[in-house]
mmCIF file of C-alpha atoms in Angstrom:
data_model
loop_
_atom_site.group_PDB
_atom_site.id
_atom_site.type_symbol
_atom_site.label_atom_id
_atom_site.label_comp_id
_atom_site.label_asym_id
_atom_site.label_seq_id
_atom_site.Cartn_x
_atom_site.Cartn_y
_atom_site.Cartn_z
ATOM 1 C CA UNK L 911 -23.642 -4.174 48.853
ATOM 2 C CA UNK L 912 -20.347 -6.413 48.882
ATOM 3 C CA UNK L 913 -21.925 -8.405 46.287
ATOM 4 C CA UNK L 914 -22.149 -5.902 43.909
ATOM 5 C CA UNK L 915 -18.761 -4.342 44.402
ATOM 6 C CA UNK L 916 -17.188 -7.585 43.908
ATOM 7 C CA UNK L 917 -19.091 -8.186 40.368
ATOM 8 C CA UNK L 918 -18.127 -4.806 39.451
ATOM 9 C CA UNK L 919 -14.583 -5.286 40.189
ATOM 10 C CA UNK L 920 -14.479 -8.831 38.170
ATOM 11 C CA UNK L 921 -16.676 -6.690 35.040
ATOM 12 C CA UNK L 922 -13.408 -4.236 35.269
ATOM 13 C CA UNK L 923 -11.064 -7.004 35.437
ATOM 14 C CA UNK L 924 -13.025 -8.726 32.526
ATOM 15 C CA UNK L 925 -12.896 -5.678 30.184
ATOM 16 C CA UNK L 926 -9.495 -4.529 31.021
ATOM 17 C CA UNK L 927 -8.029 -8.184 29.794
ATOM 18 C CA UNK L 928 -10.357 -8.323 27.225
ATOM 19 C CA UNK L 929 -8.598 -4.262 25.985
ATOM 20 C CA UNK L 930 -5.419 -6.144 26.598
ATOM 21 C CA UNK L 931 -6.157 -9.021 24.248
ATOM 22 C CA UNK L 932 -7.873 -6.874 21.523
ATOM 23 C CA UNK L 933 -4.304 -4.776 21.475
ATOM 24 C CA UNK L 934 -2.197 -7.971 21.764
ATOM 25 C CA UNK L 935 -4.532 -9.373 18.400
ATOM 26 C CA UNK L 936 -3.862 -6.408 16.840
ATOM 27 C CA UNK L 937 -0.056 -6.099 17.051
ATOM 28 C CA UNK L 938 0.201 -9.771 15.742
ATOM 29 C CA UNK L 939 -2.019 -9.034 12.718
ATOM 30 C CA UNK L 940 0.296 -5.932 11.961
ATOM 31 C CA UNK L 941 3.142 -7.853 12.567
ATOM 32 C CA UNK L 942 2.166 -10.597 10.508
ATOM 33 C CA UNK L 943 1.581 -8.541 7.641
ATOM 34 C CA UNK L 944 4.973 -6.886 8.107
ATOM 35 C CA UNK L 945 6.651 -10.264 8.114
ATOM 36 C CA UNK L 946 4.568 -10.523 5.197
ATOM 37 C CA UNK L 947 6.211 -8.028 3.370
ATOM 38 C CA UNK L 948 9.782 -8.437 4.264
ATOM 39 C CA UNK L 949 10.388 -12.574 3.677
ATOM 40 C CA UNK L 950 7.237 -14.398 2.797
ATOM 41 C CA UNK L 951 8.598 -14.477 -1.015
ATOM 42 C CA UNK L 952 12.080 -15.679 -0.354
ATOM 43 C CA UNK L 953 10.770 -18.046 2.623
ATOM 44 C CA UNK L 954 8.482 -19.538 0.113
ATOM 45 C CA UNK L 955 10.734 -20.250 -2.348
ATOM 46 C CA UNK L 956 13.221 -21.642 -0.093
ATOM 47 C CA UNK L 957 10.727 -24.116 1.348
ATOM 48 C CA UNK L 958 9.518 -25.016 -2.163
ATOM 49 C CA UNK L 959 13.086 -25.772 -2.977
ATOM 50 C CA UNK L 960 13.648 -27.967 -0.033
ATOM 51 C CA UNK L 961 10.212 -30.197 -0.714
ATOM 52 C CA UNK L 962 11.609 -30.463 -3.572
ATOM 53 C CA UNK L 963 14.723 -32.402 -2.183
ATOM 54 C CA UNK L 964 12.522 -34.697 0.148
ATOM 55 C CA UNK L 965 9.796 -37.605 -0.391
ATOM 56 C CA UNK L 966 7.129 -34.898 -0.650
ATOM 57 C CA UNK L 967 8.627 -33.844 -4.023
ATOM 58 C CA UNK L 968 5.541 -34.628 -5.564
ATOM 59 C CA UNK L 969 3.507 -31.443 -4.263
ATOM 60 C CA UNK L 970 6.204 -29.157 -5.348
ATOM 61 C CA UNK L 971 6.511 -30.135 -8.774
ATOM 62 C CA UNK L 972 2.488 -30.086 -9.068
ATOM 63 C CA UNK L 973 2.443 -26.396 -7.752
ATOM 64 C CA UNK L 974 5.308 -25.598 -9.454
ATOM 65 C CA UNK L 975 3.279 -27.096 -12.715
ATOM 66 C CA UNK L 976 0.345 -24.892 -11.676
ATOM 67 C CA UNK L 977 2.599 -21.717 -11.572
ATOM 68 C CA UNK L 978 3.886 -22.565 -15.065
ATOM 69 C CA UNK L 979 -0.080 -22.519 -15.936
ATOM 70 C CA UNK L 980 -0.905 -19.371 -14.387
ATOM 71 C CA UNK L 981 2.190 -17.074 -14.886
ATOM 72 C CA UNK L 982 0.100 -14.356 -16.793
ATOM 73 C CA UNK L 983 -2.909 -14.255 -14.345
ATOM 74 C CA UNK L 984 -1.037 -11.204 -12.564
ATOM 75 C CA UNK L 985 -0.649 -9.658 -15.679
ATOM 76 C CA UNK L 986 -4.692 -9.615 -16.580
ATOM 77 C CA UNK L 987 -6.283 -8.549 -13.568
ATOM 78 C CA UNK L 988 -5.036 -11.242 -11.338
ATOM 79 C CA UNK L 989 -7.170 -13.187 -8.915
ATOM 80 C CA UNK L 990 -8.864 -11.458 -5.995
ATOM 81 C CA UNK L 991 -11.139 -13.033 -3.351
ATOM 82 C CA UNK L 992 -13.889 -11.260 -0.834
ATOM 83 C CA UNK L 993 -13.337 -14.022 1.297
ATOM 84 C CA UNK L 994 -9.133 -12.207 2.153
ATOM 85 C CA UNK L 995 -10.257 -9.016 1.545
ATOM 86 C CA UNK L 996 -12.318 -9.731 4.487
ATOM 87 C CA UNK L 997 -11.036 -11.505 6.483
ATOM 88 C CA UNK L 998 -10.923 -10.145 10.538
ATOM 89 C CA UNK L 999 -7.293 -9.541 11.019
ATOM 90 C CA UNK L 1000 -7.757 -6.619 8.451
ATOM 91 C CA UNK L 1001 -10.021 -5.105 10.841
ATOM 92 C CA UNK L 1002 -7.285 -5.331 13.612
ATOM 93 C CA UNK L 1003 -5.135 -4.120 11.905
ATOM 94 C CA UNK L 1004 -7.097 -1.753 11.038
ATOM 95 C CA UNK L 1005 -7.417 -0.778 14.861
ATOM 96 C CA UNK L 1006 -3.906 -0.813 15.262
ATOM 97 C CA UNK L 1007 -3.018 2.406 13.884
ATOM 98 C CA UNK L 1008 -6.209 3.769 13.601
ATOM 99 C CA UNK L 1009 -6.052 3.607 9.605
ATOM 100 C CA UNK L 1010 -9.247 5.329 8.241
ATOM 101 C CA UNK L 1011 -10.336 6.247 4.471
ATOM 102 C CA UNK L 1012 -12.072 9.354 3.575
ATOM 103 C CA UNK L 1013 -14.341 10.268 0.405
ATOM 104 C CA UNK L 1014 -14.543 13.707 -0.199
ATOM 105 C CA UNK L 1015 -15.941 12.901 -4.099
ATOM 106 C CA UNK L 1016 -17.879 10.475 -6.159
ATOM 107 C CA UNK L 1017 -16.533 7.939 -8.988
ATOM 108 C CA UNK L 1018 -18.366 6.966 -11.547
ATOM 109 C CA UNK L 1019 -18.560 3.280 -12.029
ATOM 110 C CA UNK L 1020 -18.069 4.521 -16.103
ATOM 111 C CA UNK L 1021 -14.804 5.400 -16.381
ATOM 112 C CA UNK L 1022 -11.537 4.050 -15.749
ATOM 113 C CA UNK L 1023 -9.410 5.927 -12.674
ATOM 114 C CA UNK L 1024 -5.620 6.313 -11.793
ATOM 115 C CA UNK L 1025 -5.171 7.003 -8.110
ATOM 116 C CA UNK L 1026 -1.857 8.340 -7.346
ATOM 117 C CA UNK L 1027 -0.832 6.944 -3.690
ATOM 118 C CA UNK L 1028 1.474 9.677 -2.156
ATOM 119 C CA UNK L 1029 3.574 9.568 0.696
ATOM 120 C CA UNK L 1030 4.917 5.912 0.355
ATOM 121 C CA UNK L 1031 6.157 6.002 3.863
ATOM 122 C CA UNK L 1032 8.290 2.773 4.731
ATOM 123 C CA UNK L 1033 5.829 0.218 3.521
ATOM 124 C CA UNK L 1034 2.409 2.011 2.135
ATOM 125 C CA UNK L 1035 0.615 0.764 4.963
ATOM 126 C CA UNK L 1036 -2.363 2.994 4.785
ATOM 127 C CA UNK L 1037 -2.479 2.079 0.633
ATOM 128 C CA UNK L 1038 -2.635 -1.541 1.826
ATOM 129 C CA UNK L 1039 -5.483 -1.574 4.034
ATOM 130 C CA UNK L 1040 -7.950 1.006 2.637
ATOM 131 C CA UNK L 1041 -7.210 -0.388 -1.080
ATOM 132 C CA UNK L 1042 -6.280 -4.196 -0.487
ATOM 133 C CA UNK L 1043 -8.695 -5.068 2.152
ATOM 134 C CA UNK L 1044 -12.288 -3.964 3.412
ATOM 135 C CA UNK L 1045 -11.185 -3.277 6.594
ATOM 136 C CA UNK L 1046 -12.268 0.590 6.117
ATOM 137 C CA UNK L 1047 -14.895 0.126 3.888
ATOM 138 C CA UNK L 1048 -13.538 1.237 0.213
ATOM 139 C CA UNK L 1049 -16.424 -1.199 -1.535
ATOM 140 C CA UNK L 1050 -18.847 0.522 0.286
ATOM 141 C CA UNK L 1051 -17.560 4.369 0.118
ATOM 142 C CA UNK L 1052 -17.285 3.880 -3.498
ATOM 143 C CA UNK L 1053 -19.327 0.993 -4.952
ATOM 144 C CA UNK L 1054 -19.021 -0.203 -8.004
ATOM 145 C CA UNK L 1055 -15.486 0.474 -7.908
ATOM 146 C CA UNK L 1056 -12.576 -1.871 -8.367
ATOM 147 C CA UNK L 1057 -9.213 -1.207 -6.637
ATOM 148 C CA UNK L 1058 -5.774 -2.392 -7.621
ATOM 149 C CA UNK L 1059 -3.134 -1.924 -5.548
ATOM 150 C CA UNK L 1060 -0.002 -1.919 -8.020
ATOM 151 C CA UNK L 1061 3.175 -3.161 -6.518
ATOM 152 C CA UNK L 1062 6.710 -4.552 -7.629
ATOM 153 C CA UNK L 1063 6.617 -7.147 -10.975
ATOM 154 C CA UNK L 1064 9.469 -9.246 -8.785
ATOM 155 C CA UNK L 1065 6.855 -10.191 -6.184
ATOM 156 C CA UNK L 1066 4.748 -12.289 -8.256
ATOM 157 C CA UNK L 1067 7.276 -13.961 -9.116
ATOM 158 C CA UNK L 1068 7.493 -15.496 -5.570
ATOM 159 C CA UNK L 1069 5.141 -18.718 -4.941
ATOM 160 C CA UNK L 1070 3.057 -18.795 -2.408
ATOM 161 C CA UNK L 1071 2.877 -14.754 -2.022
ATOM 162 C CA UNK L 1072 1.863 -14.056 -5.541
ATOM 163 C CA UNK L 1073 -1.444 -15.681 -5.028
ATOM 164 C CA UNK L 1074 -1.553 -14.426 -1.279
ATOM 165 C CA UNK L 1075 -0.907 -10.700 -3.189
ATOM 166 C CA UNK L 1076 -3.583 -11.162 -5.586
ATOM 167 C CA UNK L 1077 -6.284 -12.316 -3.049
ATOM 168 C CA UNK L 1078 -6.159 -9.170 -1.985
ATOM 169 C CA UNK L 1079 -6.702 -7.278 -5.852
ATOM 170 C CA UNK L 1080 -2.934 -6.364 -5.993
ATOM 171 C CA UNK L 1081 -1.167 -6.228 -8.992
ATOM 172 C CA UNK L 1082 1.980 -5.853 -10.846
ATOM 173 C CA UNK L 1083 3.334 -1.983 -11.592
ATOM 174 C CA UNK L 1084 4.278 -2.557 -14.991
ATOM 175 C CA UNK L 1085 2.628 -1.479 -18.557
ATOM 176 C CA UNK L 1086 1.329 -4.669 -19.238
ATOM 177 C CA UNK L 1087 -1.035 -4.989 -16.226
ATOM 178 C CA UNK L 1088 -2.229 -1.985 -15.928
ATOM 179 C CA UNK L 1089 -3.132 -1.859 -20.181
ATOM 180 C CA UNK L 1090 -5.212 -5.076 -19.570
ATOM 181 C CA UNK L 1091 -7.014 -3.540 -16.426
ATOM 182 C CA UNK L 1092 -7.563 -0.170 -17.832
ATOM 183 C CA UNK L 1093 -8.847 -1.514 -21.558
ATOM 184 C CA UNK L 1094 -9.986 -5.466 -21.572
ATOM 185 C CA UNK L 1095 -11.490 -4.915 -18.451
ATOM 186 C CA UNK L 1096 -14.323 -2.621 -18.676
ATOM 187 C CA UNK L 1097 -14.889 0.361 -16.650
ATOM 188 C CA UNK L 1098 -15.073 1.095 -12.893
ATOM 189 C CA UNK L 1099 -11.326 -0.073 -12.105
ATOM 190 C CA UNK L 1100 -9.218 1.888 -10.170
ATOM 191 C CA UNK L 1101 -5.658 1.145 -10.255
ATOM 192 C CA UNK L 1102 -3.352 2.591 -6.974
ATOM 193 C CA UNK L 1103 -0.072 3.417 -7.811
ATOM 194 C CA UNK L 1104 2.296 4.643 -5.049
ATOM 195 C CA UNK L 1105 3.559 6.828 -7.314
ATOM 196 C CA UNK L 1106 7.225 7.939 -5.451
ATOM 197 C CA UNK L 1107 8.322 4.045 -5.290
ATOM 198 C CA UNK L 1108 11.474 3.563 -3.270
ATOM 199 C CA UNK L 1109 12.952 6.631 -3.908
ATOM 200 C CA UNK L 1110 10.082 8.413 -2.125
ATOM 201 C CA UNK L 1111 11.004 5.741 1.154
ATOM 202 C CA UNK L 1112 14.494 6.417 1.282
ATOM 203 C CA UNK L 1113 13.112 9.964 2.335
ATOM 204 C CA UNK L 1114 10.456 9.096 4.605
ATOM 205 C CA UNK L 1115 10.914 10.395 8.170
ATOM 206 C CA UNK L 1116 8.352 11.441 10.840
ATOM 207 C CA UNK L 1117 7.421 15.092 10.676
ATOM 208 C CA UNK L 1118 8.347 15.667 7.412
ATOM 209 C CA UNK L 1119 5.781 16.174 4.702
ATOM 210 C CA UNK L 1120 7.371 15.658 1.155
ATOM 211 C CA UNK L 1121 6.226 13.740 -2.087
ATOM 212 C CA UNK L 1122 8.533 12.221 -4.970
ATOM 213 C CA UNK L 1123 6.734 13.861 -7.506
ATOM 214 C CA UNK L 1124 8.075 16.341 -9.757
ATOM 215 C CA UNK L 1125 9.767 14.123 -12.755
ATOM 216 C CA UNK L 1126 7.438 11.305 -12.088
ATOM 217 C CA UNK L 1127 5.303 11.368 -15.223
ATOM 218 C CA UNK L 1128 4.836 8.072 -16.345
ATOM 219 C CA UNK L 1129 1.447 7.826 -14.412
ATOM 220 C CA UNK L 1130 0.105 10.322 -16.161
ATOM 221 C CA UNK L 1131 1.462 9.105 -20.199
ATOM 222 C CA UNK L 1132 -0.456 6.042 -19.217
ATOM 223 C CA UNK L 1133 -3.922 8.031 -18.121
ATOM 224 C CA UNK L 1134 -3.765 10.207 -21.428
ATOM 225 C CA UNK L 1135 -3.501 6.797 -23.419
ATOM 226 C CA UNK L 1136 -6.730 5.088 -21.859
ATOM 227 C CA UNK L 1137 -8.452 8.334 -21.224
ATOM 228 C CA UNK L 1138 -8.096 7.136 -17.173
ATOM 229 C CA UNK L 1139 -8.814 9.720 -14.575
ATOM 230 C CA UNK L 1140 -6.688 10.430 -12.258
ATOM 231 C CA UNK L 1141 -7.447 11.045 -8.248
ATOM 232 C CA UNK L 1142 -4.853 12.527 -6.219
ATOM 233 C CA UNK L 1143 -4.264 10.524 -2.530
ATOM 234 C CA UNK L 1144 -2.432 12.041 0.670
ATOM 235 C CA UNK L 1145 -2.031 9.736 3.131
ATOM 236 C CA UNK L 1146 -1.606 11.729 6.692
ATOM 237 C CA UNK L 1147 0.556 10.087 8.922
ATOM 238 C CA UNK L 1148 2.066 7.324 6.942
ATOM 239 C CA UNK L 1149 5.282 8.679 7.396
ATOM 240 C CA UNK L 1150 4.914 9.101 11.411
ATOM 241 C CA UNK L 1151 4.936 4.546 11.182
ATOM 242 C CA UNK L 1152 8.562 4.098 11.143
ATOM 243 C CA UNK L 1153 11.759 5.883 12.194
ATOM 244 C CA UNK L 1154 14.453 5.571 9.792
ATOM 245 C CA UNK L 1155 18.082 5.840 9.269
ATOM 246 C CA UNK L 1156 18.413 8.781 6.456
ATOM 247 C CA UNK L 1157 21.685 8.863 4.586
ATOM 248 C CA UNK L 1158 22.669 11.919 3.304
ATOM 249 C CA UNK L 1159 23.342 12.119 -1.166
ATOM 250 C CA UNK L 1160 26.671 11.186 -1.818
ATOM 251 C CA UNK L 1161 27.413 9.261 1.443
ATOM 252 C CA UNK L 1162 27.810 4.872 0.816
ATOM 253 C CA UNK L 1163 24.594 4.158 2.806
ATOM 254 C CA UNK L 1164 22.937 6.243 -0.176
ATOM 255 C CA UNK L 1165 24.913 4.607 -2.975
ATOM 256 C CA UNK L 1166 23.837 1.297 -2.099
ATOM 257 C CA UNK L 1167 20.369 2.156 -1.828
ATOM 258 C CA UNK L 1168 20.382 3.769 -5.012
ATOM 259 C CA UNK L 1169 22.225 0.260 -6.627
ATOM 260 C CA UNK L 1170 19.471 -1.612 -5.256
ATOM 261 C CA UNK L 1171 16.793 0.680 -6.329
ATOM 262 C CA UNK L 1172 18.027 0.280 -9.895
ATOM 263 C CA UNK L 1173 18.526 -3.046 -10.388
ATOM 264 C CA UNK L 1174 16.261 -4.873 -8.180
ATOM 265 C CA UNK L 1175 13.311 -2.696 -8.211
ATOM 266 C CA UNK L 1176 13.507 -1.786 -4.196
ATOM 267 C CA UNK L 1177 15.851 0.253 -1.676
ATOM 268 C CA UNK L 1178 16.827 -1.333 1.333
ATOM 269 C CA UNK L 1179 16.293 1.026 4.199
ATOM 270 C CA UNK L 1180 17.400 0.843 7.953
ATOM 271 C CA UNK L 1181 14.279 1.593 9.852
ATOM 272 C CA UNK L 1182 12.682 1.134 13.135
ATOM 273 C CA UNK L 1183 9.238 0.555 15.166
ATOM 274 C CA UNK L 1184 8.359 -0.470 18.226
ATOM 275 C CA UNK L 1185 8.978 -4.018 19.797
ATOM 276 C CA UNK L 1186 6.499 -6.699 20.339
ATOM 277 C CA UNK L 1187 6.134 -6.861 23.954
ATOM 278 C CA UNK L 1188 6.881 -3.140 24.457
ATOM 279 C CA UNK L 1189 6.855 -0.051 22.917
ATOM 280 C CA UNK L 1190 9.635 1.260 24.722
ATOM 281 C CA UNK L 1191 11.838 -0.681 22.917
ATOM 282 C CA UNK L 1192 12.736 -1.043 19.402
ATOM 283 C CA UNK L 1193 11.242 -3.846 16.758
ATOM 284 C CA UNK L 1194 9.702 -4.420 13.047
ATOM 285 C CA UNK L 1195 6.102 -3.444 14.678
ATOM 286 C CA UNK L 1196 5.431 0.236 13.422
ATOM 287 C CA UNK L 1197 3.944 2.636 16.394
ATOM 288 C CA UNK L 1198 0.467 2.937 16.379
ATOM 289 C CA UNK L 1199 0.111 6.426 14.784
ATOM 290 C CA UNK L 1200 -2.863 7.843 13.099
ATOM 291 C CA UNK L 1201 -3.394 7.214 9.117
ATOM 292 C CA UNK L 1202 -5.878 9.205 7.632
ATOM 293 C CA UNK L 1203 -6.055 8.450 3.631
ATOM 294 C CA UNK L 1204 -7.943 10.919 1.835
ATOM 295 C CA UNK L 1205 -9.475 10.521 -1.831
ATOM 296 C CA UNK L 1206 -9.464 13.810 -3.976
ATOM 297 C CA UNK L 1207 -11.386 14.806 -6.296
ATOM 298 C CA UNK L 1208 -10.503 12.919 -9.985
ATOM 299 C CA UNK L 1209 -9.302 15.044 -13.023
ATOM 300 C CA UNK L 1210 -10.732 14.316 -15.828
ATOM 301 C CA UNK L 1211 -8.504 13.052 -18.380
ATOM 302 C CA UNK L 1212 -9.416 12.718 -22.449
ATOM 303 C CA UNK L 1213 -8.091 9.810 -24.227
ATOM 304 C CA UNK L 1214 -4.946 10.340 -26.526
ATOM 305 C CA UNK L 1215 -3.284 7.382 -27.852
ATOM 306 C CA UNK L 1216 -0.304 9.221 -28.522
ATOM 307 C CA UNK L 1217 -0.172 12.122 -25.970
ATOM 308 C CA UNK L 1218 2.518 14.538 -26.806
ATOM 309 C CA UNK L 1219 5.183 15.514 -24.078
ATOM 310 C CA UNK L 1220 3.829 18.875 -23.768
ATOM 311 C CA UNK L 1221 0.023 17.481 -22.864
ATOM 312 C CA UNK L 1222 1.983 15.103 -20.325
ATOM 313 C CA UNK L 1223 3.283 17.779 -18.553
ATOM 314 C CA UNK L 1224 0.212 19.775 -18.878
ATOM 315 C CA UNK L 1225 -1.837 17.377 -17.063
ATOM 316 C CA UNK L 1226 1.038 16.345 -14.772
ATOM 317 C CA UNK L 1227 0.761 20.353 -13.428
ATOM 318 C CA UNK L 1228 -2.869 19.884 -13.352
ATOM 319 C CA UNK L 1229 -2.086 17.165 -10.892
ATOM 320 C CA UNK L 1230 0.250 18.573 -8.674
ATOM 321 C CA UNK L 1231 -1.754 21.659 -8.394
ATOM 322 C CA UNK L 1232 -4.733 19.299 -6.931
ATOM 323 C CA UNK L 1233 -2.432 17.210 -5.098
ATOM 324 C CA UNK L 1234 -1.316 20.251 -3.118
ATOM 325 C CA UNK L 1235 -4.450 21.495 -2.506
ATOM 326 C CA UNK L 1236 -5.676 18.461 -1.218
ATOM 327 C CA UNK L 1237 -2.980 18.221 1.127
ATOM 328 C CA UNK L 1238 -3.742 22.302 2.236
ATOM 329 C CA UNK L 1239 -7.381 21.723 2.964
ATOM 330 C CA UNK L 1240 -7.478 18.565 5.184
ATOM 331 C CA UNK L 1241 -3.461 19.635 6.714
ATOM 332 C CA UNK L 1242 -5.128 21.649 10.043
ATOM 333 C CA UNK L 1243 -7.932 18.487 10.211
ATOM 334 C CA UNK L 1244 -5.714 15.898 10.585
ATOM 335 C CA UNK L 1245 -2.908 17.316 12.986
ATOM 336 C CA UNK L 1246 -0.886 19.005 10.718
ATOM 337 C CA UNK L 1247 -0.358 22.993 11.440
ATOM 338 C CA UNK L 1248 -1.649 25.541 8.491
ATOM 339 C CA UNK L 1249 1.844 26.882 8.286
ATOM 340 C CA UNK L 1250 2.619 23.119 6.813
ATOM 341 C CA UNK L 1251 3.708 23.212 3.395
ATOM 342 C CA UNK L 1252 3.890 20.045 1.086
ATOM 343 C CA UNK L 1253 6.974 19.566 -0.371
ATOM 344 C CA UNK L 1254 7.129 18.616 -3.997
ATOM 345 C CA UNK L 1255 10.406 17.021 -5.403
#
């Protein structure tokens, strides 16, 4: 009767707002997380600096005291908490895109693993959410297993955001982190590295399906010397996020990248999402494309304190070869034609 059509029509209206503020909670946690990334450091330190200046001095100098204290925690496995890694907004996010994580091996919780992150798209989105965060369920697919997403040294040197950064198991990039992780801290860690950095970003464009790869060895040096397997990673769609400004080699645009790349650590690059209210018009929210990351199978890798160049590069082939095929056999299965062909440079 007219009863019942009227409840129905409030159940629709009920559901449709509640769709509406599922996406709207959803944008903001991606959002906030891009913020994140782009000026939580430097806004924290310019706050700090300003308490400083004011009655509230005080609570600066005691954190600033603290930081003093823990300046090496970064360096030896940092600080992580469940509580962040599990927190809700991950799971929006999560939503967002979709983002999703697939196992196609097991690990064993007795050795030590390398994964190798590849594309890094405009922010390594994907690597962020399957690998900082439970939000796809990486304690679960592989338990037992410890993941450290390794990022920029320069960001833990930021208050505020290095501790926000370790919450979530991310670490510093740099020998001295991953040493202590791999050898003083027993076995089942598994260190992410995003292996083509900034220069890999400066390149990352939607549709195109190339990895920073070829004269990137270090990685695999530092497997060899802690007998670390390594696991190859293709991330499908992480470069489908953002829309980006590409300046050809030898133009300015690409000189200053390359100046920043060198002696900061990171490339600057002119890119574009979506806007908040609408995604007809441009913003810093990326568009909600698919990511599908997808764990390899791990190469087993013998312990050499010492590895030669020639067993580098050995092993460094042995990788390639399994990143490719990795990328060939789930290409088709995650909206990529078979007549797509990875490019390695």
């Amino acid at each position: 009767g007219t009863g019942s059509n009227i409840l129905s029509a409030l159940q629709d209206l009920f559901w449709l707002s509640k769709s509406k503020v599922e996406k709207q909670l959803q944008i903001i946690s991606v959002l906030q997380w891009v913020l994140t990334f782009l000026v939580m450091g430097i806004a924290c330190t310019l706050i700090l600096m300003y308490i400083l200046c004011t009655d509230c001095w005080a609570i600066a100098a005691l954190y600033l005291a603290w930081l003093v204290f823990d300046w090496n925690t970064p360096k030896k496995g940092g600080r992580r908490s469940k509580w962040v890694r599990n927190w809700a907004i991950w799971r929006y996010f999560r939503d967002y895109f979709p983002i999703r994580l697939v196992k196609t091996h097991n690990l064993l919780t007795t050795r030590n693993y390398i994964f190798g992150y590849h594309p890094h798209g405009i922010m390594g989105l994907g690597a962020f959410c399957n690998f900082s965060t439970e939000a796809t369920g990486v304690s679960q697919k592989f338990p037992g297993i410890r993941p450290y997403l390794a990022t920029l040294a320069g960001n833990f040197r930021m208050p505020i955001l290095r501790d926000y950064l370790m919450s979530g198991g991310i670490c510093p990039v740099n020998r001295d982190s991953i040493d202590y992780i791999l050898s003083k801290n027993g076995s089942g860690n598994a260190i992410i590295i995003v292996v083509g950095g900034a220069a890999e970003s400066l390149n990352s464009t939607p549709g195109k399906s190339a990895v920073t790869l070829k004269n990137r060895k270090g990685f695999v040096k530092l497997a060899l010397r802690h007998g670390a397997d390594l696991v190859p990673v293709y991330s499908f769609g992480e470069n489908e996020v953002y829309k980006q400004v590409i300046f050809e080699e030898g133009s300015w645009g690409r000189w200053v990248q390359k100046k920043f790349q060198k002696h900061i650590g990171f490339a600057p690059c002119i890119f574009h999402g979506r806007g908040f209210f609408s995604s007809n018009t441009w913003g810093l929210v990326p568009y909600s494309k698919p990511i599908t990351t997808v764990v390899g199978e791990p190469i087993t890798i013998p312990k050499i304190e010492n590895p030669s160049q020639e067993e580098v590069d050995f092993y460094h082939s042995l990788y390639v070869d399994s990143l490719i095929k990795l990328f060939d056999k789930y290409k088709s299965k995650f909206g990529l034609p078979e007549t797509e062909v990875l490019e390695v440079n």
